[in-house]
XYZ file of C-alpha atoms in Angstrom:
722
model
C 0.016 0.026 -0.031
C 2.813 2.377 0.933
C 4.778 1.799 -2.464
C 1.412 2.291 -4.204
C 0.939 5.714 -2.478
C 4.578 6.648 -3.224
C 4.015 5.389 -7.001
C 0.854 7.816 -7.508
C 2.640 10.644 -5.899
C 5.535 10.020 -8.281
C 3.306 9.779 -11.135
C 1.443 13.010 -10.304
C 4.823 14.951 -9.995
C 6.006 13.215 -13.206
C 3.350 14.510 -15.442
C 2.670 17.748 -13.829
C 2.136 20.613 -16.330
C 2.853 18.552 -19.309
C 1.561 19.740 -22.569
C 0.748 17.560 -25.381
C -0.038 18.642 -29.067
C -2.266 16.137 -31.244
C -2.215 16.597 -35.083
C -5.154 14.613 -36.571
C -4.609 13.924 -40.385
C -8.365 14.375 -40.854
C -11.162 16.516 -39.935
C -13.274 16.418 -36.825
C -16.165 13.991 -37.159
C -14.015 11.448 -39.263
C -14.765 8.453 -37.200
C -11.392 6.552 -37.835
C -9.405 9.049 -36.496
C -11.994 10.229 -33.740
C -12.021 6.749 -32.384
C -8.033 6.741 -31.939
C -8.124 10.047 -30.406
C -10.977 9.197 -27.810
C -8.929 6.143 -26.850
C -5.764 8.671 -26.186
C -8.076 10.972 -24.409
C -9.453 8.289 -22.141
C -6.087 7.459 -21.086
C -4.254 10.950 -20.703
C -7.508 12.595 -18.991
C -6.996 10.377 -16.044
C -3.963 12.741 -15.476
C -5.342 16.050 -14.914
C -2.249 17.904 -15.046
C -1.595 17.259 -18.531
C -2.962 19.522 -21.019
C -3.958 18.417 -24.621
C -4.119 20.617 -27.858
C -5.760 19.131 -31.071
C -5.219 20.296 -34.383
C -7.095 18.947 -37.631
C -5.600 18.927 -41.172
C -8.595 17.815 -43.015
C -6.265 15.726 -45.732
C -9.334 13.356 -46.778
C -10.853 16.475 -48.517
C -7.908 18.709 -49.334
C -4.239 17.440 -50.132
C -2.845 20.066 -52.382
C 0.701 21.654 -51.739
C -0.894 25.033 -51.720
C -3.328 23.928 -48.908
C -0.325 22.459 -47.031
C 1.441 25.764 -47.264
C -1.420 27.689 -46.240
C -1.825 25.175 -43.102
C 1.917 25.767 -42.390
C 1.229 29.403 -42.107
C -1.796 28.963 -39.983
C -0.066 26.646 -37.354
C 2.868 29.018 -37.283
C 0.344 31.704 -35.845
C -1.399 29.248 -33.859
C 1.740 27.654 -32.089
C 3.785 30.815 -31.660
C 5.246 30.950 -28.189
C 3.747 27.538 -27.340
C 6.048 24.883 -25.688
C 4.997 21.230 -25.976
C 6.571 18.098 -24.131
C 5.075 15.717 -26.928
C 4.027 15.830 -30.529
C 1.291 12.937 -31.516
C 0.711 12.498 -35.216
C -2.431 10.498 -36.165
C -2.026 8.680 -39.252
C 0.275 9.178 -42.326
C -0.703 12.643 -43.413
C 0.139 14.381 -39.995
C 3.215 12.215 -39.574
C 4.809 13.325 -42.712
C 3.644 17.074 -41.961
C 5.376 16.982 -38.793
C 8.678 15.793 -40.416
C 8.367 18.540 -42.754
C 7.743 21.452 -40.337
C 9.454 20.072 -37.347
C 12.831 22.220 -37.395
C 10.515 25.307 -38.137
C 8.072 24.917 -35.175
C 9.991 22.632 -32.582
C 13.258 22.302 -31.149
C 13.726 18.951 -29.309
C 10.232 17.787 -28.562
C 9.567 13.915 -29.119
C 7.386 12.586 -31.835
C 4.694 9.764 -31.454
C 3.351 8.607 -34.880
C -0.021 6.506 -34.532
C -2.034 4.744 -37.149
C 0.343 4.550 -39.823
C 1.148 1.162 -41.453
C 4.896 1.413 -42.153
C 7.784 2.973 -40.578
C 10.954 4.079 -42.215
C 14.113 4.758 -40.016
C 15.848 6.142 -43.245
C 13.067 8.689 -43.496
C 12.988 9.743 -40.004
C 16.926 9.980 -40.109
C 16.766 12.321 -43.314
C 14.788 14.750 -41.194
C 17.066 14.628 -38.498
C 14.680 13.160 -36.025
C 15.885 9.513 -35.881
C 16.412 9.842 -32.120
C 13.123 11.648 -31.496
C 10.358 9.541 -33.203
C 8.303 6.499 -31.536
C 5.531 4.996 -33.594
C 2.652 2.480 -32.968
C 1.912 0.968 -36.112
C -1.372 -0.293 -37.279
C -0.921 -3.439 -38.873
C -3.952 -5.244 -40.713
C -3.675 -8.857 -40.463
C -5.127 -9.704 -44.072
C -3.792 -13.381 -43.987
C -5.445 -14.002 -40.600
C -8.871 -12.482 -42.048
C -8.388 -14.791 -45.231
C -7.937 -17.854 -42.901
C -11.035 -17.302 -40.621
C -13.320 -16.627 -43.589
C -12.219 -19.698 -45.119
C -13.081 -21.460 -41.772
C -16.475 -20.281 -41.176
C -17.357 -20.244 -44.952
C -15.812 -23.426 -46.338
C -18.134 -23.506 -49.553
C -16.698 -20.127 -50.757
C -15.271 -20.303 -54.248
C -14.553 -16.510 -54.632
C -13.042 -13.783 -52.239
C -13.103 -10.063 -53.201
C -10.344 -7.954 -51.731
C -11.794 -4.349 -51.875
C -9.518 -1.303 -51.738
C -9.715 2.219 -53.014
C -7.279 4.364 -55.077
C -6.235 6.810 -52.386
C -2.938 7.730 -50.919
C -3.363 5.558 -47.916
C -4.305 2.540 -49.879
C -0.872 2.671 -51.395
C 0.496 1.967 -47.940
C -1.724 -1.161 -47.772
C -0.889 -2.382 -51.045
C 2.365 -4.061 -50.112
C 0.292 -6.063 -47.708
C -2.220 -7.087 -50.379
C 0.490 -8.208 -52.958
C 2.178 -10.174 -50.360
C -1.140 -12.034 -49.916
C -1.682 -12.489 -53.388
C 1.843 -13.758 -54.073
C 1.535 -16.219 -51.300
C -1.780 -17.540 -51.734
C -2.502 -21.121 -52.780
C -5.948 -21.480 -51.554
C -8.888 -23.717 -53.290
C -10.930 -20.517 -53.977
C -10.427 -17.539 -56.377
C -9.016 -14.452 -54.661
C -9.571 -11.270 -56.640
C -8.103 -7.868 -55.804
C -10.743 -5.240 -56.597
C -9.638 -1.796 -56.706
C -12.708 0.226 -57.786
C -12.629 3.991 -58.251
C -16.432 4.639 -57.680
C -18.621 3.710 -54.725
C -21.648 3.416 -56.894
C -20.063 0.885 -59.201
C -19.354 -1.303 -55.797
C -23.002 -0.991 -54.778
C -24.280 -1.983 -58.346
C -21.689 -5.078 -58.440
C -22.845 -6.526 -55.081
C -26.368 -5.510 -55.095
C -27.394 -9.102 -56.489
C -26.762 -12.148 -54.646
C -23.547 -14.212 -55.689
C -23.501 -17.596 -54.523
C -20.349 -18.847 -52.495
C -18.556 -15.449 -52.678
C -17.421 -13.168 -49.991
C -15.290 -9.754 -49.706
C -12.655 -8.627 -47.293
C -13.123 -4.758 -47.158
C -9.980 -2.681 -46.581
C -11.094 0.903 -47.268
C -12.999 3.025 -49.702
C -13.299 6.622 -48.510
C -12.564 8.331 -51.789
C -13.595 8.068 -55.424
C -11.436 8.953 -58.466
C -12.935 12.267 -58.867
C -11.592 13.189 -55.182
C -15.311 13.060 -53.734
C -15.104 11.745 -50.074
C -17.552 8.884 -49.234
C -19.254 9.335 -45.793
C -19.052 6.791 -43.424
C -22.671 6.246 -43.597
C -22.750 5.684 -47.377
C -20.034 3.110 -46.886
C -21.835 1.425 -44.102
C -24.966 1.520 -46.297
C -23.098 -0.258 -49.098
C -21.720 -3.004 -46.600
C -25.246 -3.750 -44.875
C -27.050 -3.767 -48.309
C -24.335 -6.097 -49.900
C -25.885 -9.521 -50.960
C -22.609 -11.334 -49.803
C -20.805 -11.476 -46.602
C -18.408 -8.555 -46.171
C -15.521 -8.878 -43.674
C -13.527 -6.009 -42.342
C -9.891 -5.367 -40.813
C -10.913 -2.620 -38.532
C -13.842 -1.865 -35.874
C -15.122 0.993 -37.905
C -18.068 -0.867 -39.453
C -18.729 -3.411 -37.019
C -22.408 -3.345 -35.662
C -22.904 -1.164 -39.007
C -23.371 -4.169 -41.402
C -20.219 -5.927 -41.639
C -20.030 -9.446 -40.959
C -16.891 -9.303 -38.724
C -13.145 -10.354 -38.863
C -9.983 -10.282 -37.240
C -9.963 -6.500 -36.522
C -8.067 -3.656 -35.146
C -10.064 -2.142 -32.408
C -9.530 1.557 -32.922
C -10.531 2.803 -29.435
C -8.410 0.215 -27.745
C -5.697 1.136 -30.130
C -5.922 4.923 -29.052
C -5.737 3.907 -25.345
C -2.480 1.788 -26.189
C -1.227 4.934 -27.872
C -2.030 7.088 -24.896
C -0.265 4.542 -22.731
C 2.771 4.941 -25.006
C 2.613 8.472 -24.715
C 2.881 8.560 -21.067
C 6.090 6.401 -21.304
C 7.604 9.049 -23.403
C 6.623 11.574 -20.917
C 8.337 9.657 -18.225
C 11.432 9.373 -20.226
C 11.586 5.790 -21.452
C 13.362 5.079 -24.613
C 12.033 5.529 -28.003
C 10.590 2.474 -29.770
C 8.465 1.352 -32.833
C 5.944 -1.210 -31.995
C 3.531 -2.956 -34.018
C 0.012 -3.004 -32.274
C -1.487 -6.431 -31.218
C -4.761 -4.842 -30.497
C -6.497 -7.563 -32.864
C -9.692 -9.005 -31.765
C -11.986 -11.506 -33.382
C -15.522 -9.862 -33.510
C -18.566 -11.048 -35.685
C -22.215 -9.721 -36.140
C -24.620 -12.387 -34.887
C -27.358 -10.927 -37.447
C -25.097 -11.273 -40.477
C -23.848 -14.837 -39.408
C -27.449 -15.616 -39.418
C -28.358 -14.275 -42.751
C -25.539 -15.950 -44.537
C -25.599 -19.216 -42.381
C -21.756 -18.907 -41.211
C -20.897 -21.273 -38.398
C -18.602 -19.075 -36.310
C -18.329 -21.760 -33.876
C -15.666 -23.460 -36.125
C -13.246 -21.030 -35.118
C -11.027 -22.550 -32.107
C -10.169 -18.853 -30.915
C -12.081 -16.693 -28.636
C -14.551 -14.223 -30.246
C -16.905 -11.686 -29.506
C -20.548 -11.267 -30.779
C -22.404 -8.231 -31.325
C -26.107 -7.801 -32.435
C -26.682 -10.825 -30.700
C -30.104 -12.431 -30.801
C -31.104 -13.108 -27.302
C -32.801 -16.510 -26.330
C -35.299 -16.429 -23.987
C -32.929 -17.077 -20.982
C -30.531 -14.253 -22.126
C -33.406 -11.959 -22.147
C -34.559 -12.960 -18.786
C -31.589 -14.431 -17.298
C -31.683 -11.913 -14.507
C -35.246 -12.684 -13.693
C -34.516 -16.533 -13.876
C -31.653 -16.297 -11.662
C -33.636 -13.997 -9.257
C -36.485 -16.511 -9.124
C -34.131 -19.388 -8.268
C -32.560 -17.171 -5.401
C -35.688 -16.257 -3.996
C -37.579 -19.611 -4.340
C -37.235 -20.165 -0.418
C -38.903 -16.914 0.103
C -41.779 -17.786 -2.238
C -43.858 -19.419 0.630
C -43.593 -16.347 2.694
C -44.664 -14.366 -0.390
C -47.847 -16.420 -0.875
C -48.729 -15.957 2.713
C -47.983 -12.214 2.342
C -50.334 -12.282 -0.749
C -52.998 -13.716 1.162
C -52.884 -11.385 3.947
C -52.876 -8.419 1.397
C -55.884 -9.976 -0.169
C -57.624 -9.897 3.222
C -56.519 -6.317 3.746
C -57.763 -5.225 0.497
C -61.272 -6.532 1.399
C -61.446 -4.460 4.494
C -60.104 -1.443 2.447
C -62.930 -1.982 -0.058
C -65.137 -1.989 2.771
C -63.739 1.086 4.303
C -63.745 2.613 0.717
C -67.505 1.775 0.112
C -68.314 3.383 3.677
C -66.127 6.626 2.564
C -68.164 6.837 -0.873
C -71.418 6.715 1.071
C -69.953 9.410 3.429
C -68.784 11.365 0.681
C -72.243 11.005 -1.312
C -74.115 12.083 1.913
C -71.879 15.117 2.435
C -72.272 16.122 -1.184
C -76.000 16.063 -0.974
C -75.732 18.128 2.118
C -74.293 21.010 0.324
C -76.541 23.619 -0.557
C -74.972 24.531 -3.850
C -75.840 22.530 -6.990
C -72.547 20.482 -8.123
C -72.441 18.349 -11.267
C -69.730 16.263 -13.269
C -69.451 16.107 -16.746
C -67.003 14.131 -18.861
C -65.120 15.274 -21.974
C -68.109 14.760 -24.155
C -70.485 16.527 -22.001
C -72.138 13.359 -20.639
C -73.259 13.967 -16.987
C -71.495 11.366 -14.785
C -72.564 12.477 -11.540
C -74.332 15.350 -9.274
C -75.854 16.099 -5.814
C -79.600 16.253 -4.907
C -79.406 20.191 -4.986
C -78.622 20.145 -8.694
C -81.484 17.970 -9.701
C -83.877 19.815 -7.638
C -82.618 23.039 -9.590
C -83.388 21.528 -12.728
C -86.612 19.629 -11.477
C -85.230 16.356 -12.988
C -84.546 12.993 -11.165
C -81.121 12.340 -10.570
C -81.190 8.716 -12.014
C -82.820 10.308 -15.288
C -79.786 12.721 -15.505
C -76.868 10.150 -15.261
C -75.263 9.066 -18.600
C -77.263 11.771 -20.537
C -76.125 15.388 -21.838
C -78.025 18.476 -20.929
C -79.011 19.084 -24.424
C -81.044 15.753 -24.044
C -83.603 17.761 -21.629
C -83.866 21.167 -23.787
C -87.639 20.788 -23.396
C -87.169 21.554 -19.634
C -87.014 25.461 -19.213
C -84.863 25.154 -16.071
C -82.310 23.074 -18.153
C -82.612 25.472 -20.871
C -81.731 28.345 -18.670
C -78.618 26.476 -17.408
C -77.496 25.575 -21.047
C -77.605 29.353 -21.841
C -75.710 30.283 -18.766
C -73.127 27.801 -19.388
C -72.631 29.025 -23.017
C -72.113 32.628 -22.018
C -69.670 31.530 -19.060
C -67.567 29.707 -21.870
C -67.656 32.943 -24.148
C -66.227 35.281 -21.308
C -65.440 33.628 -17.993
C -64.320 36.952 -16.595
C -67.735 38.518 -17.143
C -70.504 35.824 -17.220
C -69.766 34.256 -14.075
C -72.669 35.395 -12.114
C -76.494 34.933 -13.148
C -80.003 35.385 -11.843
C -82.304 32.396 -11.595
C -86.026 32.192 -10.507
C -86.718 29.244 -7.932
C -89.796 27.236 -7.641
C -91.248 29.905 -5.151
C -90.816 32.638 -7.778
C -88.032 34.355 -5.958
C -85.182 35.726 -7.699
C -81.790 34.141 -6.836
C -78.215 34.943 -7.437
C -75.775 32.395 -8.472
C -71.726 32.336 -9.154
C -70.590 30.009 -11.632
C -67.445 28.116 -11.266
C -66.449 25.547 -13.614
C -63.007 23.588 -13.375
C -61.392 20.924 -15.544
C -60.340 17.536 -13.852
C -58.446 14.455 -14.730
C -58.080 11.318 -13.238
C -54.507 9.999 -13.969
C -55.360 6.554 -12.823
C -58.419 6.010 -15.285
C -57.274 8.784 -17.834
C -60.927 10.128 -17.352
C -61.227 13.813 -17.587
C -64.101 16.355 -17.927
C -65.394 19.560 -16.001
C -66.826 19.942 -12.411
C -69.318 22.908 -12.240
C -70.598 24.657 -9.225
C -73.348 26.851 -8.648
C -73.011 29.066 -5.519
C -76.045 30.843 -4.025
C -74.997 34.306 -3.156
C -78.499 35.842 -2.927
C -77.968 36.422 0.985
C -74.273 38.206 0.308
C -75.892 40.165 -2.531
C -78.595 41.349 -0.133
C -76.143 42.298 2.500
C -73.878 43.956 0.090
C -76.835 46.080 -1.048
C -77.689 46.923 2.513
C -74.015 47.850 3.177
C -74.341 50.142 0.152
C -77.355 52.033 1.497
C -75.927 52.284 4.808
C -72.573 53.684 3.390
C -74.830 56.295 1.462
C -76.462 57.201 4.540
C -73.080 57.509 6.204
C -72.180 59.732 3.362
C -75.118 61.902 3.509
C -74.560 62.086 7.164
C -71.097 63.338 6.527
C -72.221 65.896 4.066
C -74.710 67.062 6.611
C -72.101 67.585 9.251
C -70.126 69.959 6.491
C -73.164 72.092 6.204
C -72.912 73.724 9.564
C -69.208 74.753 8.586
C -70.522 76.045 5.102
C -73.357 77.881 6.785
C -70.571 79.631 8.994
C -68.751 80.501 5.804
C -71.692 81.753 4.118
C -72.656 83.845 7.122
C -69.381 85.494 7.000
C -69.639 85.956 3.096
C -73.157 87.482 3.576
C -72.069 89.805 6.392
C -70.186 92.220 4.181
C -72.837 92.653 1.497
C -75.599 92.952 3.933
C -73.382 95.964 5.569
C -72.911 97.411 2.178
C -76.640 97.212 1.532
C -77.468 98.891 4.828
C -75.031 101.526 4.209
C -76.196 102.212 0.670
C -79.904 102.369 1.735
C -79.242 104.813 4.720
C -77.259 107.131 2.260
C -80.142 107.021 -0.134
C -82.479 107.562 2.911
C -80.339 110.694 4.038
C -79.959 111.955 0.498
C -83.688 111.410 -0.704
C -84.385 115.179 -1.459
C -81.385 114.715 -4.227
C -83.121 115.168 -7.819
C -79.996 113.381 -9.314
C -81.544 110.427 -11.285
C -77.889 108.994 -11.967
C -77.267 109.006 -8.425
C -80.255 106.973 -7.629
C -79.366 104.669 -10.357
C -75.946 104.310 -8.802
C -77.418 103.252 -5.377
C -79.634 100.580 -7.161
C -76.820 99.136 -9.070
C -74.844 98.837 -6.026
C -77.312 97.311 -4.069
C -78.164 94.870 -6.959
C -74.412 93.849 -7.317
C -74.378 92.873 -3.512
C -77.493 91.096 -3.884
C -76.073 88.944 -7.074
C -72.962 88.254 -4.998
C -75.357 86.698 -2.235
C -77.713 84.863 -5.035
C -74.385 83.350 -6.385
C -73.145 82.170 -2.959
C -76.234 80.729 -2.217
C -76.541 79.046 -5.602
C -72.995 77.601 -5.400
C -73.926 76.189 -1.816
C -77.237 74.626 -3.461
C -75.065 72.967 -6.295
C -72.429 71.649 -3.737
C -75.063 69.919 -1.224
C -76.968 68.368 -4.329
C -75.770 64.830 -4.955
C -74.291 63.941 -8.326
C -76.678 61.652 -10.525
C -73.949 60.962 -13.169
C -70.322 61.248 -13.887
C -69.186 64.172 -16.060
C -66.066 65.541 -17.304
C -64.957 68.428 -15.235
C -62.192 70.655 -14.485
C -60.306 70.029 -11.146
C -58.704 73.426 -10.703
C -62.119 75.181 -11.209
C -63.786 72.519 -8.660
C -61.283 73.180 -6.259
C -61.480 76.906 -6.530
C -65.564 76.862 -6.163
C -65.153 74.719 -2.938
C -62.322 77.292 -1.492
C -64.463 80.091 -2.435
C -67.284 78.580 -0.055
C -64.742 78.314 2.911
C -62.764 81.314 2.366
C -64.014 83.691 4.857
C -63.628 80.789 7.540
C -60.138 80.193 6.398
C -59.359 83.823 6.457
C -60.914 84.316 9.800
C -58.842 81.535 11.417
C -55.629 82.802 9.749
C -55.230 79.956 7.529
C -52.993 80.647 4.180
C -54.135 78.101 1.354
C -51.937 77.974 -1.796
C -52.859 76.159 -5.017
C -49.802 75.200 -7.261
C -50.447 73.604 -10.796
C -47.293 71.927 -12.405
C -46.905 73.211 -16.155
C -48.756 71.385 -18.796
C -50.947 69.627 -16.357
C -54.142 67.904 -17.649
C -56.804 69.181 -15.131
C -59.650 67.257 -16.899
C -61.163 64.305 -14.817
C -64.295 62.091 -15.399
C -66.542 61.473 -12.316
C -68.761 62.913 -9.748
C -68.207 66.467 -9.198
C -69.960 67.281 -6.025
C -68.933 64.076 -4.205
C -65.138 65.203 -5.341
C -65.581 68.840 -3.972
C -67.392 67.208 -0.563
C -64.241 64.830 -0.459
C -61.791 67.746 -0.869
C -63.780 69.906 1.552
C -63.464 67.027 4.353
C -59.671 66.907 3.932
C -59.543 70.935 4.253
C -61.681 70.926 7.236
C -59.940 68.026 9.027
C -56.469 70.136 8.245
C -58.164 73.332 9.638
C -59.234 71.487 12.762
C -56.042 70.353 13.284
C -54.351 73.660 12.370
C -56.475 75.604 15.104
C -54.280 73.877 17.863
C -51.232 75.650 16.334
C -49.684 79.158 16.562
C -52.116 81.312 14.481
C -49.130 83.175 12.924
C -47.864 79.977 10.913
C -51.079 78.013 9.765
C -50.906 76.877 6.099
C -52.266 74.424 3.485
C -50.364 73.808 0.297
C -52.180 72.285 -2.725
C -50.407 70.818 -5.646
C -51.749 69.345 -8.984
C -49.444 67.338 -11.371
C -49.729 64.565 -13.950
C -47.939 60.914 -13.442
C -48.732 57.942 -15.763
C -52.305 58.919 -17.147
C -53.060 59.956 -13.386
C -53.980 63.248 -11.884
C -52.084 63.597 -8.625
C -53.392 66.015 -5.993
C -51.373 66.601 -2.817
C -52.871 68.373 0.290
C -50.310 69.228 2.516
C -50.691 70.894 6.181
C -48.224 71.768 8.806
C -50.543 70.769 11.636
C -47.938 68.298 13.299
C -48.991 65.140 11.442
C -50.921 62.085 12.582
C -50.078 59.979 15.770
C -48.315 56.758 15.090
C -50.781 54.602 16.803
C -53.598 56.046 14.765
C -51.788 56.141 11.166
C -53.337 52.472 10.592
C -56.804 53.310 11.771
C -57.518 56.475 9.962
C -59.788 54.970 7.054
C -61.888 52.684 9.576
C -65.406 53.646 9.702
C -66.720 56.126 12.403
C -63.007 56.310 13.619
C -62.330 59.742 15.178
C -60.055 61.355 17.676
C -62.530 64.413 18.024
C -65.395 64.381 20.257
C -67.684 66.076 17.488
C -67.468 63.049 15.166
C -65.780 64.729 12.161
C -63.095 62.008 12.149
C -65.228 60.070 9.854
C -64.376 62.628 7.092
C -61.213 60.682 5.921
C -63.173 57.426 5.735
C -65.996 58.987 3.757
C -63.311 60.677 1.525
C -61.674 57.531 0.929
C -65.025 55.704 0.132
C -65.994 58.242 -2.606
C -62.674 58.667 -4.163
C -62.547 54.662 -4.554
C -66.060 53.942 -5.287
C -67.210 56.789 -7.516
C -63.934 58.459 -8.942
C -62.009 55.502 -10.032
C -59.179 56.689 -7.842
C -57.130 56.202 -4.536
C -56.316 58.424 -1.506
C -53.165 58.099 0.772
C -51.834 59.832 3.909
C -48.777 59.952 5.219
C -46.827 62.238 7.849
C -44.181 64.618 6.298
C -41.988 67.174 7.867
C -44.253 68.799 10.580
C -47.367 67.816 9.269
C -49.481 65.377 7.094
C -49.713 65.023 3.444
C -53.101 63.848 1.771
C -52.756 62.241 -1.832
C -55.362 61.814 -4.105
C -54.742 59.877 -7.184
C -57.535 60.058 -10.205
C -57.578 58.137 -13.371
C -57.602 60.164 -16.634
C -57.914 57.223 -19.328
C -61.575 57.411 -20.062
């Protein structure tokens, strides 16, 4: 254990901050090189301190000298100021490229060539890197594949060797020529070096008795067009003769099988070899022994090939599972637990007994639920997705004057002759059209009394039975509506009561306003009396005119008062500034007498028109002004003021009334809008509550109150959207 621990520490230290450059001959997505690189990554990623950088050459598509020169310039930019501990070249193109650029890009970095089929020491020496190159050769065993084909296909009389005309094919041809030269079998061995995949598909689209093929590669047509792996796999799969392969690329994709190079395992071996190089072990050139006998069970069955004739271990893919194979786990499980089956049976018997008990309890619960449902006064019924009535309570049946047993299993439309049912159908149709508006309806019961119901419909879905539909509930709110109506009447009464409470204040103001003109009239009359001997008609007219002016003023005053106390019967568009000035004119003398300064400030470009009940607004405004006045009377008479500000914000007219009467006590701040709450013995404290009621119920607005500085500020927000 101690040695293992020291080895792990040594390994971590050995590969710390190592950097490896992988140059792939092909493009990403090319399955041959991707499989090798996946194996390399699987090995190297176990060492977290090793950094991998992968570059792709795309040599399957482009191999021109111009492209390689451009690639060299690109890599020169990419690899500038980069230092690597190992260069891995995947396949022949990458290896040749690394040799060509080595002295321009690198100094003393070791090279590992993987996936090439032949290695030349002289070539490495000519580039001056003979002491820096290691290689893992991919050597396809052609003779071994021919032997196993002959073993499992003894009736074969012709074997095709399929190869393309690419550069890679040239490196494999020596092995093919060696096979052909040394072949002395009892069947015909034919080397098929085709230049077009379509020709191959056509050749093997018909069944050819006693023939097979050994596929080496076919990635490129003569015109340079690259064949996709899927196209090659489709050709191998659709061929009417068994096709064997030399690598794992087309295993499970239609190939019959063979003695193959497992590319992923080949990559794992390459990764281990890279670790040896990083550890400082000597350079070496190895031929990969990662060869495995792998066969496709489906293809073996299609061509009736007895793979059991091989005397070597082999692996089957796409294997047809027997009943035992499919249920092996279950069968083993049954044999394992057989001693417990008796206990299981006893448990099942007990479970059946308990289920019977549960069923009895369930029946009792259903009966209880039915009783409870029928005790509910609100009519309730269920419909499935097709509109068929599934269940209901007795109240719903009484509402329709239909027997419950006659309802179940039918639709409401089946009872259209019943006016009660027809009414419910109409209500439901309106509800579906607009849920937000048509949720309330009126219904006349058997005694001729008008009742008001709230309609609520919800969708339900039973996951166990997959049943779905709608539950409809009619809630009788007749009593609640009557209570609301009574509350509205009481509220209106309180509003009028509050209004009458203000009349005394207004009469006081009117008395002040009338005193001056009455004194003027008296003085004019006396002056007229003492100068009655004057014959100047113009002077008489002047006396009469002055008297009429004072009388007109008094008449206007009383008319304004009459308009104010008269309830509004409809909403109108009116100007807030004019309404406030009219109200302030009524209380002007009262405010002046109590030394209260009122200022009205209007923000520039403010829209002063609102839609609502003008007189009710003026009463609300008067409530606030009078409340502020009452509070200000407790303050020094030299500093009493009320500031009124008007402004617009987001389609609202904002009115703020601010006094300096000291504000509202904290313990009362949450009670000021409660009905009848007051801190004054005369009862005028309900003014704010009534103001809130009027503003929110009639003026489409809101009122807020808060303490500011040394007083309170009342904010009224009125909508201007209409």
